[in-house]
PDB file of C-alpha atoms in Angstrom:
ATOM      1  CA  UNK K   6      32.138  90.375 -16.865  1.00  0.00           C
ATOM      2  CA  UNK K   7      33.421  93.942 -17.140  1.00  0.00           C
ATOM      3  CA  UNK K   8      29.922  95.116 -18.069  1.00  0.00           C
ATOM      4  CA  UNK K   9      28.466  93.343 -15.046  1.00  0.00           C
ATOM      5  CA  UNK K  10      31.044  94.925 -12.748  1.00  0.00           C
ATOM      6  CA  UNK K  11      30.353  98.390 -14.154  1.00  0.00           C
ATOM      7  CA  UNK K  12      26.581  97.974 -13.776  1.00  0.00           C
ATOM      8  CA  UNK K  13      26.974  96.652 -10.232  1.00  0.00           C
ATOM      9  CA  UNK K  14      29.268  99.537  -9.333  1.00  0.00           C
ATOM     10  CA  UNK K  15      26.836 102.043 -10.881  1.00  0.00           C
ATOM     11  CA  UNK K  16      23.892 100.801  -8.840  1.00  0.00           C
ATOM     12  CA  UNK K  17      26.071 100.605  -5.732  1.00  0.00           C
ATOM     13  CA  UNK K  18      26.992 104.282  -6.150  1.00  0.00           C
ATOM     14  CA  UNK K  19      23.367 105.246  -6.798  1.00  0.00           C
ATOM     15  CA  UNK K  20      22.212 103.325  -3.726  1.00  0.00           C
ATOM     16  CA  UNK K  21      24.957 104.854  -1.598  1.00  0.00           C
ATOM     17  CA  UNK K  22      23.962 108.347  -2.756  1.00  0.00           C
ATOM     18  CA  UNK K  23      20.311 107.631  -1.997  1.00  0.00           C
ATOM     19  CA  UNK K  24      21.112 106.419   1.490  1.00  0.00           C
ATOM     20  CA  UNK K  25      23.316 109.434   2.116  1.00  0.00           C
ATOM     21  CA  UNK K  26      20.601 111.818   0.913  1.00  0.00           C
ATOM     22  CA  UNK K  27      17.900 110.236   3.084  1.00  0.00           C
ATOM     23  CA  UNK K  28      16.983 111.681   6.466  1.00  0.00           C
ATOM     24  CA  UNK K  29      14.723 110.808   9.358  1.00  0.00           C
ATOM     25  CA  UNK K  30      11.585 112.773  10.132  1.00  0.00           C
ATOM     26  CA  UNK K  31       9.434 112.158  13.191  1.00  0.00           C
ATOM     27  CA  UNK K  32       6.253 113.110  14.971  1.00  0.00           C
ATOM     28  CA  UNK K  33       6.364 113.141  18.771  1.00  0.00           C
ATOM     29  CA  UNK K  34       3.689 114.225  21.242  1.00  0.00           C
ATOM     30  CA  UNK K  35       5.844 115.062  24.276  1.00  0.00           C
ATOM     31  CA  UNK K  36       3.026 115.416  26.829  1.00  0.00           C
ATOM     32  CA  UNK K  37       2.866 118.834  28.451  1.00  0.00           C
ATOM     33  CA  UNK K  38       4.515 119.461  31.811  1.00  0.00           C
ATOM     34  CA  UNK K  39       1.878 118.981  34.526  1.00  0.00           C
ATOM     35  CA  UNK K  40       2.134 117.923  38.197  1.00  0.00           C
ATOM     36  CA  UNK K  41      -0.838 115.622  37.588  1.00  0.00           C
ATOM     37  CA  UNK K  42       1.571 113.176  36.003  1.00  0.00           C
ATOM     38  CA  UNK K  43       3.386 112.565  39.304  1.00  0.00           C
ATOM     39  CA  UNK K  44       6.390 110.319  38.603  1.00  0.00           C
ATOM     40  CA  UNK K  45       5.922 110.893  34.882  1.00  0.00           C
ATOM     41  CA  UNK K  46       6.144 114.686  35.128  1.00  0.00           C
ATOM     42  CA  UNK K  47       8.442 116.395  32.614  1.00  0.00           C
ATOM     43  CA  UNK K  48      11.507 116.777  34.852  1.00  0.00           C
ATOM     44  CA  UNK K  49      11.578 113.026  35.409  1.00  0.00           C
ATOM     45  CA  UNK K  50      11.619 112.148  31.697  1.00  0.00           C
ATOM     46  CA  UNK K  51      12.883 115.165  29.754  1.00  0.00           C
ATOM     47  CA  UNK K  52      16.347 113.648  29.317  1.00  0.00           C
ATOM     48  CA  UNK K  53      14.773 110.592  27.658  1.00  0.00           C
ATOM     49  CA  UNK K  54      12.982 112.778  25.138  1.00  0.00           C
ATOM     50  CA  UNK K  55      16.249 114.510  24.263  1.00  0.00           C
ATOM     51  CA  UNK K  56      18.097 111.182  24.051  1.00  0.00           C
ATOM     52  CA  UNK K  57      15.452 109.858  21.650  1.00  0.00           C
ATOM     53  CA  UNK K  58      15.945 112.823  19.310  1.00  0.00           C
ATOM     54  CA  UNK K  59      19.720 112.398  19.447  1.00  0.00           C
ATOM     55  CA  UNK K  60      19.984 108.618  19.173  1.00  0.00           C
ATOM     56  CA  UNK K  61      17.570 108.238  16.268  1.00  0.00           C
ATOM     57  CA  UNK K  62      19.071 111.297  14.582  1.00  0.00           C
ATOM     58  CA  UNK K  63      15.820 113.069  13.825  1.00  0.00           C
ATOM     59  CA  UNK K  64      16.628 115.544  11.070  1.00  0.00           C
ATOM     60  CA  UNK K  65      13.229 117.138  11.572  1.00  0.00           C
ATOM     61  CA  UNK K  66      10.674 116.426  14.291  1.00  0.00           C
ATOM     62  CA  UNK K  67       7.147 117.772  14.527  1.00  0.00           C
ATOM     63  CA  UNK K  68       6.113 117.884  18.172  1.00  0.00           C
ATOM     64  CA  UNK K  69       2.871 118.423  20.073  1.00  0.00           C
ATOM     65  CA  UNK K  70       1.863 119.576  23.584  1.00  0.00           C
ATOM     66  CA  UNK K  71       5.113 121.481  24.031  1.00  0.00           C
ATOM     67  CA  UNK K  72       5.179 124.305  26.559  1.00  0.00           C
ATOM     68  CA  UNK K  73       7.731 127.084  26.138  1.00  0.00           C
ATOM     69  CA  UNK K  74      10.118 125.882  28.849  1.00  0.00           C
ATOM     70  CA  UNK K  75      10.035 122.340  27.450  1.00  0.00           C
ATOM     71  CA  UNK K  76      11.032 123.648  24.041  1.00  0.00           C
ATOM     72  CA  UNK K  77      13.862 125.735  25.510  1.00  0.00           C
ATOM     73  CA  UNK K  78      15.214 122.681  27.335  1.00  0.00           C
ATOM     74  CA  UNK K  79      15.293 120.596  24.152  1.00  0.00           C
ATOM     75  CA  UNK K  80      16.993 123.357  22.180  1.00  0.00           C
ATOM     76  CA  UNK K  81      19.599 123.762  24.943  1.00  0.00           C
ATOM     77  CA  UNK K  82      20.275 120.014  24.898  1.00  0.00           C
ATOM     78  CA  UNK K  83      20.450 119.781  21.106  1.00  0.00           C
ATOM     79  CA  UNK K  84      22.740 122.603  20.030  1.00  0.00           C
ATOM     80  CA  UNK K  85      22.540 122.093  16.253  1.00  0.00           C
ATOM     81  CA  UNK K  86      18.745 122.365  16.285  1.00  0.00           C
ATOM     82  CA  UNK K  87      16.501 125.370  15.751  1.00  0.00           C
ATOM     83  CA  UNK K  88      12.720 125.595  15.846  1.00  0.00           C
ATOM     84  CA  UNK K  89       9.677 127.223  14.320  1.00  0.00           C
ATOM     85  CA  UNK K  90       6.273 127.626  15.942  1.00  0.00           C
ATOM     86  CA  UNK K  91       4.421 129.713  18.523  1.00  0.00           C
ATOM     87  CA  UNK K  92       2.175 129.209  21.531  1.00  0.00           C
ATOM     88  CA  UNK K  93      -1.382 128.463  20.477  1.00  0.00           C
ATOM     89  CA  UNK K  94      -3.052 130.804  22.979  1.00  0.00           C
ATOM     90  CA  UNK K  95      -1.512 134.134  21.933  1.00  0.00           C
ATOM     91  CA  UNK K  96       0.695 133.468  18.909  1.00  0.00           C
ATOM     92  CA  UNK K  97       3.766 134.083  21.058  1.00  0.00           C
ATOM     93  CA  UNK K  98       4.720 131.940  24.060  1.00  0.00           C
ATOM     94  CA  UNK K  99       1.428 131.212  25.849  1.00  0.00           C
ATOM     95  CA  UNK K 100      -0.069 127.753  25.758  1.00  0.00           C
ATOM     96  CA  UNK K 101       1.062 124.643  23.955  1.00  0.00           C
ATOM     97  CA  UNK K 102       3.197 124.824  20.842  1.00  0.00           C
ATOM     98  CA  UNK K 103       3.070 122.421  17.900  1.00  0.00           C
ATOM     99  CA  UNK K 104       6.652 123.274  16.958  1.00  0.00           C
ATOM    100  CA  UNK K 105       8.984 121.854  14.367  1.00  0.00           C
ATOM    101  CA  UNK K 106      12.563 121.289  15.491  1.00  0.00           C
ATOM    102  CA  UNK K 107      15.119 120.866  12.721  1.00  0.00           C
ATOM    103  CA  UNK K 108      18.833 120.205  12.483  1.00  0.00           C
ATOM    104  CA  UNK K 109      20.136 123.521  11.157  1.00  0.00           C
ATOM    105  CA  UNK K 110      23.409 121.876  10.096  1.00  0.00           C
ATOM    106  CA  UNK K 111      21.436 119.910   7.497  1.00  0.00           C
ATOM    107  CA  UNK K 112      18.396 122.060   6.683  1.00  0.00           C
ATOM    108  CA  UNK K 113      18.041 125.726   5.826  1.00  0.00           C
ATOM    109  CA  UNK K 114      14.756 127.364   6.769  1.00  0.00           C
ATOM    110  CA  UNK K 115      13.394 129.448   3.885  1.00  0.00           C
ATOM    111  CA  UNK K 116       9.965 130.413   5.214  1.00  0.00           C
ATOM    112  CA  UNK K 117       7.616 129.546   8.094  1.00  0.00           C
ATOM    113  CA  UNK K 118       4.355 130.460   9.763  1.00  0.00           C
ATOM    114  CA  UNK K 119       1.587 129.196  12.024  1.00  0.00           C
ATOM    115  CA  UNK K 120      -2.153 129.191  11.410  1.00  0.00           C
ATOM    116  CA  UNK K 121      -5.050 128.243  13.652  1.00  0.00           C
ATOM    117  CA  UNK K 122      -7.461 125.411  12.947  1.00  0.00           C
ATOM    118  CA  UNK K 123     -10.536 127.588  13.073  1.00  0.00           C
ATOM    119  CA  UNK K 124     -12.839 129.751  10.997  1.00  0.00           C
ATOM    120  CA  UNK K 125     -10.254 132.572  11.392  1.00  0.00           C
ATOM    121  CA  UNK K 126      -6.932 130.807  10.739  1.00  0.00           C
ATOM    122  CA  UNK K 127      -4.710 133.867  11.079  1.00  0.00           C
ATOM    123  CA  UNK K 128      -5.910 134.740  14.605  1.00  0.00           C
ATOM    124  CA  UNK K 129      -5.501 132.813  17.866  1.00  0.00           C
ATOM    125  CA  UNK K 130      -8.766 131.214  18.939  1.00  0.00           C
ATOM    126  CA  UNK K 131     -11.031 128.186  19.073  1.00  0.00           C
ATOM    127  CA  UNK K 132     -12.332 126.497  15.971  1.00  0.00           C
ATOM    128  CA  UNK K 133     -15.774 124.950  15.606  1.00  0.00           C
ATOM    129  CA  UNK K 134     -16.560 122.762  18.667  1.00  0.00           C
ATOM    130  CA  UNK K 135     -12.943 122.238  19.764  1.00  0.00           C
ATOM    131  CA  UNK K 136     -12.110 122.162  23.454  1.00  0.00           C
ATOM    132  CA  UNK K 137      -8.729 123.850  22.966  1.00  0.00           C
ATOM    133  CA  UNK K 138      -7.041 126.146  20.454  1.00  0.00           C
ATOM    134  CA  UNK K 139      -5.348 124.086  17.753  1.00  0.00           C
ATOM    135  CA  UNK K 140      -2.637 125.150  15.308  1.00  0.00           C
ATOM    136  CA  UNK K 141      -0.592 124.087  12.310  1.00  0.00           C
ATOM    137  CA  UNK K 142       3.057 125.106  12.146  1.00  0.00           C
ATOM    138  CA  UNK K 143       4.699 124.881   8.730  1.00  0.00           C
ATOM    139  CA  UNK K 144       8.120 125.425   7.286  1.00  0.00           C
ATOM    140  CA  UNK K 145       9.697 125.588   3.850  1.00  0.00           C
ATOM    141  CA  UNK K 146      13.115 123.931   3.991  1.00  0.00           C
ATOM    142  CA  UNK K 147      16.134 123.436   1.767  1.00  0.00           C
ATOM    143  CA  UNK K 148      18.219 120.298   2.202  1.00  0.00           C
ATOM    144  CA  UNK K 149      21.774 121.637   2.090  1.00  0.00           C
ATOM    145  CA  UNK K 150      23.084 118.224   0.979  1.00  0.00           C
ATOM    146  CA  UNK K 151      20.966 117.997  -2.142  1.00  0.00           C
ATOM    147  CA  UNK K 152      19.639 121.522  -2.665  1.00  0.00           C
ATOM    148  CA  UNK K 153      16.092 120.145  -2.778  1.00  0.00           C
ATOM    149  CA  UNK K 154      13.216 122.168  -1.321  1.00  0.00           C
ATOM    150  CA  UNK K 155      10.261 120.748   0.574  1.00  0.00           C
ATOM    151  CA  UNK K 156       7.574 121.703   3.095  1.00  0.00           C
ATOM    152  CA  UNK K 157       6.734 120.283   6.514  1.00  0.00           C
ATOM    153  CA  UNK K 158       3.342 120.831   8.176  1.00  0.00           C
ATOM    154  CA  UNK K 159       2.912 119.827  11.821  1.00  0.00           C
ATOM    155  CA  UNK K 160      -0.336 119.759  13.778  1.00  0.00           C
ATOM    156  CA  UNK K 161      -2.365 118.487  16.732  1.00  0.00           C
ATOM    157  CA  UNK K 162      -6.080 117.910  16.115  1.00  0.00           C
ATOM    158  CA  UNK K 163      -8.627 118.258  18.924  1.00  0.00           C
ATOM    159  CA  UNK K 164      -9.041 115.153  21.092  1.00  0.00           C
ATOM    160  CA  UNK K 165     -12.787 115.504  21.737  1.00  0.00           C
ATOM    161  CA  UNK K 166     -14.579 117.419  18.979  1.00  0.00           C
ATOM    162  CA  UNK K 167     -15.493 115.368  15.903  1.00  0.00           C
ATOM    163  CA  UNK K 168     -16.627 118.385  13.904  1.00  0.00           C
ATOM    164  CA  UNK K 169     -13.376 120.205  14.659  1.00  0.00           C
ATOM    165  CA  UNK K 170     -11.295 117.232  13.527  1.00  0.00           C
ATOM    166  CA  UNK K 171     -13.241 116.948  10.294  1.00  0.00           C
ATOM    167  CA  UNK K 172     -13.061 120.676   9.552  1.00  0.00           C
ATOM    168  CA  UNK K 173      -9.396 120.739  10.573  1.00  0.00           C
ATOM    169  CA  UNK K 174      -8.629 118.068   7.978  1.00  0.00           C
ATOM    170  CA  UNK K 175     -10.398 120.131   5.306  1.00  0.00           C
ATOM    171  CA  UNK K 176      -8.595 123.338   6.245  1.00  0.00           C
ATOM    172  CA  UNK K 177      -5.183 121.704   6.561  1.00  0.00           C
ATOM    173  CA  UNK K 178      -5.390 120.105   3.146  1.00  0.00           C
ATOM    174  CA  UNK K 179      -6.626 123.331   1.572  1.00  0.00           C
ATOM    175  CA  UNK K 180      -3.711 125.240   3.109  1.00  0.00           C
ATOM    176  CA  UNK K 181      -1.192 122.613   1.963  1.00  0.00           C
ATOM    177  CA  UNK K 182      -2.282 123.178  -1.629  1.00  0.00           C
ATOM    178  CA  UNK K 183      -2.253 126.966  -1.191  1.00  0.00           C
ATOM    179  CA  UNK K 184       1.090 127.228   0.618  1.00  0.00           C
ATOM    180  CA  UNK K 185       3.218 124.403  -0.791  1.00  0.00           C
ATOM    181  CA  UNK K 186       2.016 124.329  -4.383  1.00  0.00           C
ATOM    182  CA  UNK K 187       3.816 121.543  -6.259  1.00  0.00           C
ATOM    183  CA  UNK K 188       6.691 121.146  -3.791  1.00  0.00           C
ATOM    184  CA  UNK K 189       7.126 117.868  -1.857  1.00  0.00           C
ATOM    185  CA  UNK K 190       5.192 117.885   1.422  1.00  0.00           C
ATOM    186  CA  UNK K 191       5.508 116.025   4.723  1.00  0.00           C
ATOM    187  CA  UNK K 192       2.701 116.220   7.295  1.00  0.00           C
ATOM    188  CA  UNK K 193       3.420 115.211  10.882  1.00  0.00           C
ATOM    189  CA  UNK K 194       0.923 115.186  13.697  1.00  0.00           C
ATOM    190  CA  UNK K 195      -1.069 113.793  16.544  1.00  0.00           C
ATOM    191  CA  UNK K 196      -4.361 113.672  14.691  1.00  0.00           C
ATOM    192  CA  UNK K 197      -6.276 112.054  17.561  1.00  0.00           C
ATOM    193  CA  UNK K 198      -7.747 109.928  14.791  1.00  0.00           C
ATOM    194  CA  UNK K 199      -7.127 106.425  13.499  1.00  0.00           C
ATOM    195  CA  UNK K 200      -6.615 105.759   9.807  1.00  0.00           C
ATOM    196  CA  UNK K 201     -10.151 104.446   9.354  1.00  0.00           C
ATOM    197  CA  UNK K 202     -11.660 107.667  10.770  1.00  0.00           C
ATOM    198  CA  UNK K 203     -13.341 110.316   8.634  1.00  0.00           C
ATOM    199  CA  UNK K 204     -10.656 113.015   9.127  1.00  0.00           C
ATOM    200  CA  UNK K 205      -7.820 110.683   8.122  1.00  0.00           C
ATOM    201  CA  UNK K 206      -9.760 109.290   5.173  1.00  0.00           C
ATOM    202  CA  UNK K 207     -10.258 112.889   4.048  1.00  0.00           C
ATOM    203  CA  UNK K 208      -6.547 113.597   4.391  1.00  0.00           C
ATOM    204  CA  UNK K 209      -5.605 110.466   2.433  1.00  0.00           C
ATOM    205  CA  UNK K 210      -8.268 110.619  -0.273  1.00  0.00           C
ATOM    206  CA  UNK K 211      -6.965 109.938  -3.779  1.00  0.00           C
ATOM    207  CA  UNK K 212      -9.419 112.581  -5.020  1.00  0.00           C
ATOM    208  CA  UNK K 213      -7.481 115.384  -3.307  1.00  0.00           C
ATOM    209  CA  UNK K 214      -5.620 117.948  -5.380  1.00  0.00           C
ATOM    210  CA  UNK K 215      -2.404 116.963  -3.595  1.00  0.00           C
ATOM    211  CA  UNK K 216      -2.493 113.264  -2.734  1.00  0.00           C
ATOM    212  CA  UNK K 217      -1.021 112.318   0.637  1.00  0.00           C
ATOM    213  CA  UNK K 218       0.066 108.816   1.577  1.00  0.00           C
ATOM    214  CA  UNK K 219       0.684 107.254   4.958  1.00  0.00           C
ATOM    215  CA  UNK K 220       4.399 106.489   5.378  1.00  0.00           C
ATOM    216  CA  UNK K 221       3.462 103.292   7.238  1.00  0.00           C
ATOM    217  CA  UNK K 222       1.846 101.928   4.071  1.00  0.00           C
ATOM    218  CA  UNK K 223       4.542 102.818   1.530  1.00  0.00           C
ATOM    219  CA  UNK K 224       7.722 102.066   3.493  1.00  0.00           C
ATOM    220  CA  UNK K 225      10.271  99.939   1.580  1.00  0.00           C
ATOM    221  CA  UNK K 226      10.991  98.027   4.778  1.00  0.00           C
ATOM    222  CA  UNK K 227       8.310  96.480   6.993  1.00  0.00           C
ATOM    223  CA  UNK K 228       7.090  98.611   9.893  1.00  0.00           C
ATOM    224  CA  UNK K 229       9.088  98.203  13.101  1.00  0.00           C
ATOM    225  CA  UNK K 230       7.571  98.452  16.579  1.00  0.00           C
ATOM    226  CA  UNK K 231       4.032  98.439  17.963  1.00  0.00           C
ATOM    227  CA  UNK K 232       1.061  99.494  15.870  1.00  0.00           C
ATOM    228  CA  UNK K 233      -0.520 101.702  18.521  1.00  0.00           C
ATOM    229  CA  UNK K 234       1.084 105.052  19.321  1.00  0.00           C
ATOM    230  CA  UNK K 235      -0.610 106.044  22.605  1.00  0.00           C
ATOM    231  CA  UNK K 236       0.549 104.432  25.848  1.00  0.00           C
ATOM    232  CA  UNK K 237      -0.866 106.707  28.557  1.00  0.00           C
ATOM    233  CA  UNK K 238       2.284 105.990  30.605  1.00  0.00           C
ATOM    234  CA  UNK K 239       1.005 102.425  30.998  1.00  0.00           C
ATOM    235  CA  UNK K 240       3.165  99.363  30.407  1.00  0.00           C
ATOM    236  CA  UNK K 241       2.204  99.037  26.759  1.00  0.00           C
ATOM    237  CA  UNK K 242       0.258 100.799  24.035  1.00  0.00           C
ATOM    238  CA  UNK K 243      -3.408 101.192  24.949  1.00  0.00           C
ATOM    239  CA  UNK K 244      -4.626 100.491  21.418  1.00  0.00           C
ATOM    240  CA  UNK K 245      -3.376  98.621  18.382  1.00  0.00           C
ATOM    241  CA  UNK K 246      -4.266 101.605  16.203  1.00  0.00           C
ATOM    242  CA  UNK K 247      -2.109 104.643  15.560  1.00  0.00           C
ATOM    243  CA  UNK K 248      -3.293 108.208  16.113  1.00  0.00           C
ATOM    244  CA  UNK K 249       0.104 109.780  15.375  1.00  0.00           C
ATOM    245  CA  UNK K 250       0.949 109.790  11.676  1.00  0.00           C
ATOM    246  CA  UNK K 251       3.473 110.943   9.083  1.00  0.00           C
ATOM    247  CA  UNK K 252       2.031 111.610   5.632  1.00  0.00           C
ATOM    248  CA  UNK K 253       3.894 112.446   2.411  1.00  0.00           C
ATOM    249  CA  UNK K 254       3.213 113.419  -1.181  1.00  0.00           C
ATOM    250  CA  UNK K 255       4.310 111.303  -4.159  1.00  0.00           C
ATOM    251  CA  UNK K 256       7.633 113.116  -4.574  1.00  0.00           C
ATOM    252  CA  UNK K 257       8.912 111.486  -1.375  1.00  0.00           C
ATOM    253  CA  UNK K 258      10.078 107.905  -0.982  1.00  0.00           C
ATOM    254  CA  UNK K 259       9.983 106.079   2.348  1.00  0.00           C
ATOM    255  CA  UNK K 260      12.837 103.722   3.229  1.00  0.00           C
ATOM    256  CA  UNK K 261      11.633 102.634   6.667  1.00  0.00           C
ATOM    257  CA  UNK K 262       8.995 103.353   9.301  1.00  0.00           C
ATOM    258  CA  UNK K 263       8.934 102.729  13.045  1.00  0.00           C
ATOM    259  CA  UNK K 264       7.062 103.365  16.276  1.00  0.00           C
ATOM    260  CA  UNK K 265       9.611 103.820  19.074  1.00  0.00           C
ATOM    261  CA  UNK K 266       8.540 102.172  22.319  1.00  0.00           C
ATOM    262  CA  UNK K 267      11.810 102.468  24.240  1.00  0.00           C
ATOM    263  CA  UNK K 268      11.618 102.367  28.026  1.00  0.00           C
ATOM    264  CA  UNK K 269      13.894 103.499  30.843  1.00  0.00           C
ATOM    265  CA  UNK K 270      13.462 101.316  33.931  1.00  0.00           C
ATOM    266  CA  UNK K 271      10.056 100.381  32.580  1.00  0.00           C
ATOM    267  CA  UNK K 272       8.917 103.985  32.005  1.00  0.00           C
ATOM    268  CA  UNK K 273       8.281 105.900  28.794  1.00  0.00           C
ATOM    269  CA  UNK K 274       9.570 109.275  27.614  1.00  0.00           C
ATOM    270  CA  UNK K 275       5.989 110.399  26.929  1.00  0.00           C
ATOM    271  CA  UNK K 276       2.422 109.127  26.927  1.00  0.00           C
ATOM    272  CA  UNK K 277       2.765 108.856  23.136  1.00  0.00           C
ATOM    273  CA  UNK K 278       5.420 106.922  21.263  1.00  0.00           C
ATOM    274  CA  UNK K 279       7.532 108.809  18.761  1.00  0.00           C
ATOM    275  CA  UNK K 280       6.839 107.757  15.159  1.00  0.00           C
ATOM    276  CA  UNK K 281       9.665 108.064  12.652  1.00  0.00           C
ATOM    277  CA  UNK K 282      10.181 107.562   8.936  1.00  0.00           C
ATOM    278  CA  UNK K 283      13.414 107.642   6.969  1.00  0.00           C
ATOM    279  CA  UNK K 284      12.560 109.458   3.764  1.00  0.00           C
ATOM    280  CA  UNK K 285      14.149 110.404   0.472  1.00  0.00           C
ATOM    281  CA  UNK K 286      13.254 113.353  -1.756  1.00  0.00           C
ATOM    282  CA  UNK K 287      13.008 111.852  -5.240  1.00  0.00           C
TER     283      UNK K 287
END
């Protein structure tokens, strides 16, 4: 009986430590601020975006379609957070960011940069047949609770150009290997691609030097929420397939996974749902 109690207590402590060391990471396309959205313009929903970050306690969130003033608002509303990332049009503040916001009370930033999804990754500009400039923002982080180090890469693939999406997947994976080495890696993004598409199959190929897995597939708990991640400000998701994904390497466990379809008086915080995963660095 004593042995049983000791073993039970041991596993209870281990489980408690694991839960305490876990954190939530998310990908969230915020939809840029444009008057074309009428009632769904940024000023009418920005508080909901901030409330989503706060309520679900996103430790780190990779975002897309973020203009400079949108980013400043979110940082003002979430005082413990800092960000990395630059505007895609000039490498400073012009154009959309694909920034990473992180809770600086939990994570220490060790290194960061942005590269362009193009034939000249270090310079702002279009890649291949893309309609818009596209970037990857990455950060090397230390979890101050555990001392463990990991990388986060956040991106937004082109929504029209098939060649650009395919080449972007190749370049992103190549850069992950080059930049992160053997460290654990999380990739967040609006890939504008479903899991059965060529770019995503390339990202998730078991033949890759660093194997990435979809957090949806390896979550310990069943997925929560709708399957589709794009709603277009309609009353429900417009597809039953996700285009926003969170991918991880083998050194990361996934406790749960969800697509957040909260509404406020029947309206959404963005035309994409936030996707979150509670993860644990093994």
